[in-house]
Amino acid sequence: MKELLHDLEGDKLNVLLLFLLYVLQGIPVGLYKSIPLIPTNRGVPYAEQALFSIAYYPYSIKLLWAPLVDSLYFNRFGRRKSWLIPTQYIIGITMVVLSIFISGILGESDNQEEVEPIDIKSLTAVFLFLTILSSTQDVATDGWCISMLKPSNVGYASTCQSVGLTAGFCI
């Protein structure tokens, strides 16, 4: 344990920050993973539910815009912070707005007897937007960890990612 702490000397706060960024990144993904249970329980046909899977595509194709994230930035703000801070703010605002409208999108009402259909298209659009932001944050965070950690500590980045994302999923 002492050896681990000695190895992290000078990078302890960076590793903590990296862990927190991955936790924040995992929260929208955890929400995305839990949403399919609701349409399934409400009897929504699988063909309609399949549309929602499109919302996860940005993680598969983030390599298309990763060069933009690495090359476009504000010098005064910094290469990674130019992407990390705006994506975090927009994710937060989107989730607050979503919390206001989610009951209507899911077809829930105050009257238990009235059940409206789930608006799969709106649900997909909102989560597609969140996933684009989250995957963009992932690109910036991955790049940042390589540049901010000492070369001997870069291996801790994958631990931060695995544990942080899992913690974010659970939140």
Coordinates of C-alpha atoms in Angstrom, one line a residue:
M1 CA 0.0 0.0 0.0
K2 CA 2.8 2.4 0.8
E3 CA 4.4 1.6 -2.5
L4 CA 1.2 2.4 -4.3
L5 CA 0.8 5.7 -2.5
H6 CA 4.5 6.5 -3.2
D7 CA 4.0 5.7 -6.9
L8 CA 1.1 8.1 -7.1
E9 CA 3.0 10.9 -5.5
G10 CA 2.2 14.1 -7.4
D11 CA -0.7 12.4 -9.2
K12 CA -3.1 11.7 -6.3
L13 CA -5.4 14.7 -7.1
N14 CA -5.3 14.0 -10.8
V15 CA -6.3 10.3 -10.3
L16 CA -9.2 11.5 -8.0
L17 CA -10.3 14.0 -10.6
L18 CA -10.1 11.4 -13.3
F19 CA -12.2 9.0 -11.2
L20 CA -14.8 11.8 -10.6
L21 CA -15.0 12.6 -14.3
Y22 CA -15.7 8.9 -15.1
V23 CA -18.3 8.8 -12.4
L24 CA -20.1 11.8 -13.9
Q25 CA -19.8 10.2 -17.4
G26 CA -21.3 7.0 -16.2
I27 CA -24.5 8.6 -14.8
P28 CA -26.2 9.2 -18.2
V29 CA -25.1 5.8 -19.4
G30 CA -26.6 4.2 -16.3
L31 CA -29.9 5.9 -16.9
Y32 CA -29.7 4.8 -20.6
K33 CA -29.2 1.2 -19.5
S34 CA -32.2 1.3 -17.1
I35 CA -34.8 2.9 -19.4
P36 CA -35.5 -0.3 -21.5
L37 CA -37.1 -1.9 -18.5
I38 CA -39.9 0.6 -18.5
P39 CA -41.2 0.0 -22.1
T40 CA -40.8 -3.8 -21.6
N41 CA -42.9 -3.7 -18.5
R42 CA -45.5 -1.5 -20.3
G43 CA -45.8 -4.0 -23.2
V44 CA -44.3 -1.7 -25.9
P45 CA -43.5 -3.8 -29.0
Y46 CA -39.9 -4.8 -29.5
A47 CA -39.8 -3.1 -32.9
E48 CA -40.5 0.2 -31.2
Q49 CA -38.1 -0.5 -28.4
A50 CA -35.3 -1.2 -31.0
L51 CA -35.4 2.4 -32.0
F52 CA -34.1 3.4 -28.5
S53 CA -30.9 1.4 -29.2
I54 CA -29.9 4.1 -31.6
A55 CA -29.2 6.3 -28.7
Y56 CA -26.1 4.3 -27.8
Y57 CA -24.5 4.5 -31.2
P58 CA -22.3 7.6 -30.4
Y59 CA -20.1 5.5 -28.3
S60 CA -19.5 3.2 -31.3
I61 CA -18.7 6.1 -33.7
K62 CA -17.0 8.6 -31.4
L63 CA -13.7 7.9 -33.3
L64 CA -15.2 10.0 -36.1
W65 CA -15.3 13.2 -34.0
A66 CA -12.4 12.4 -31.7
P67 CA -9.9 14.2 -34.0
L68 CA -12.0 17.4 -33.7
V69 CA -12.1 17.1 -29.9
D70 CA -8.3 16.8 -29.9
S71 CA -7.6 19.6 -32.4
L72 CA -10.3 22.3 -31.7
Y73 CA -10.0 24.2 -28.5
F74 CA -9.6 27.6 -26.9
N75 CA -5.9 28.3 -26.0
R76 CA -6.9 30.4 -23.0
F77 CA -9.1 27.6 -21.7
G78 CA -7.0 24.6 -22.5
R79 CA -7.2 21.6 -24.9
R80 CA -9.3 19.3 -22.7
K81 CA -11.2 21.8 -20.5
S82 CA -12.6 23.4 -23.7
W83 CA -14.6 20.2 -24.1
L84 CA -15.0 18.8 -20.5
I85 CA -16.5 21.8 -18.9
P86 CA -19.1 22.6 -21.6
T87 CA -20.2 19.0 -21.9
Q88 CA -20.6 18.6 -18.2
Y89 CA -22.7 21.8 -18.0
I90 CA -24.9 20.7 -20.9
I91 CA -25.3 17.2 -19.6
G92 CA -26.3 18.6 -16.2
I93 CA -28.8 21.1 -17.7
T94 CA -30.2 18.4 -20.0
M95 CA -30.7 16.0 -17.1
V96 CA -32.5 18.7 -15.1
V97 CA -34.8 19.5 -18.0
L98 CA -35.4 15.8 -18.6
S99 CA -36.4 15.3 -15.0
I100 CA -39.2 17.9 -15.5
F101 CA -40.5 16.2 -18.7
I102 CA -39.7 12.5 -18.2
S103 CA -43.1 11.6 -16.8
G104 CA -44.8 12.9 -19.9
I105 CA -42.3 11.2 -22.2
L106 CA -42.8 7.9 -20.4
G107 CA -46.6 8.3 -20.6
E108 CA -47.1 8.5 -16.9
S109 CA -49.8 10.6 -15.3
D110 CA -51.1 11.4 -11.8
N111 CA -54.1 9.2 -12.5
Q112 CA -53.1 5.6 -12.2
E113 CA -55.9 4.5 -14.5
E114 CA -54.8 6.7 -17.4
V115 CA -51.8 5.2 -19.2
E116 CA -50.6 7.1 -22.2
P117 CA -48.2 5.5 -24.7
I118 CA -44.4 6.0 -24.3
D119 CA -43.0 8.6 -26.7
I120 CA -40.1 6.4 -27.8
K121 CA -38.9 9.0 -30.4
S122 CA -38.6 11.8 -27.9
L123 CA -37.0 9.4 -25.4
T124 CA -34.5 8.3 -28.1
A125 CA -33.7 11.9 -29.1
V126 CA -33.0 13.0 -25.6
F127 CA -30.8 10.0 -24.8
L128 CA -29.0 10.3 -28.1
F129 CA -28.1 13.9 -27.2
L130 CA -26.9 12.8 -23.8
T131 CA -24.9 10.0 -25.2
I132 CA -23.3 12.3 -27.8
L133 CA -22.2 14.6 -25.0
S134 CA -21.1 11.7 -22.7
S135 CA -19.0 10.1 -25.5
T136 CA -17.5 13.4 -26.3
Q137 CA -16.6 13.8 -22.7
D138 CA -15.1 10.3 -22.8
V139 CA -12.8 11.3 -25.7
A140 CA -11.7 14.5 -23.8
T141 CA -11.2 12.6 -20.5
D142 CA -9.2 9.9 -22.1
G143 CA -6.9 12.4 -23.8
W144 CA -6.6 14.4 -20.7
C145 CA -5.5 11.4 -18.5
I146 CA -2.7 10.7 -20.9
S147 CA -1.4 14.2 -20.8
M148 CA -1.9 14.9 -17.1
L149 CA -0.7 11.7 -15.5
K150 CA 2.9 10.8 -15.2
P151 CA 3.9 8.1 -17.7
S152 CA 4.4 5.6 -14.8
N153 CA 0.8 6.3 -13.6
V154 CA -1.1 6.1 -16.9
G155 CA -2.1 2.5 -16.0
Y156 CA -4.3 3.8 -13.2
A157 CA -6.5 5.6 -15.8
S158 CA -8.1 2.3 -16.8
T159 CA -8.8 1.5 -13.2
C160 CA -10.4 4.9 -12.7
Q161 CA -12.4 4.4 -15.9
S162 CA -13.7 0.9 -14.9
V163 CA -14.5 1.8 -11.3
G164 CA -15.8 5.3 -12.1
L165 CA -18.1 4.3 -14.9
T166 CA -19.5 1.4 -12.8
A167 CA -20.1 3.8 -9.8
G168 CA -21.8 6.2 -12.2
F169 CA -24.0 3.4 -13.6
C170 CA -25.1 2.6 -10.0
I171 CA -25.9 6.2 -9.1

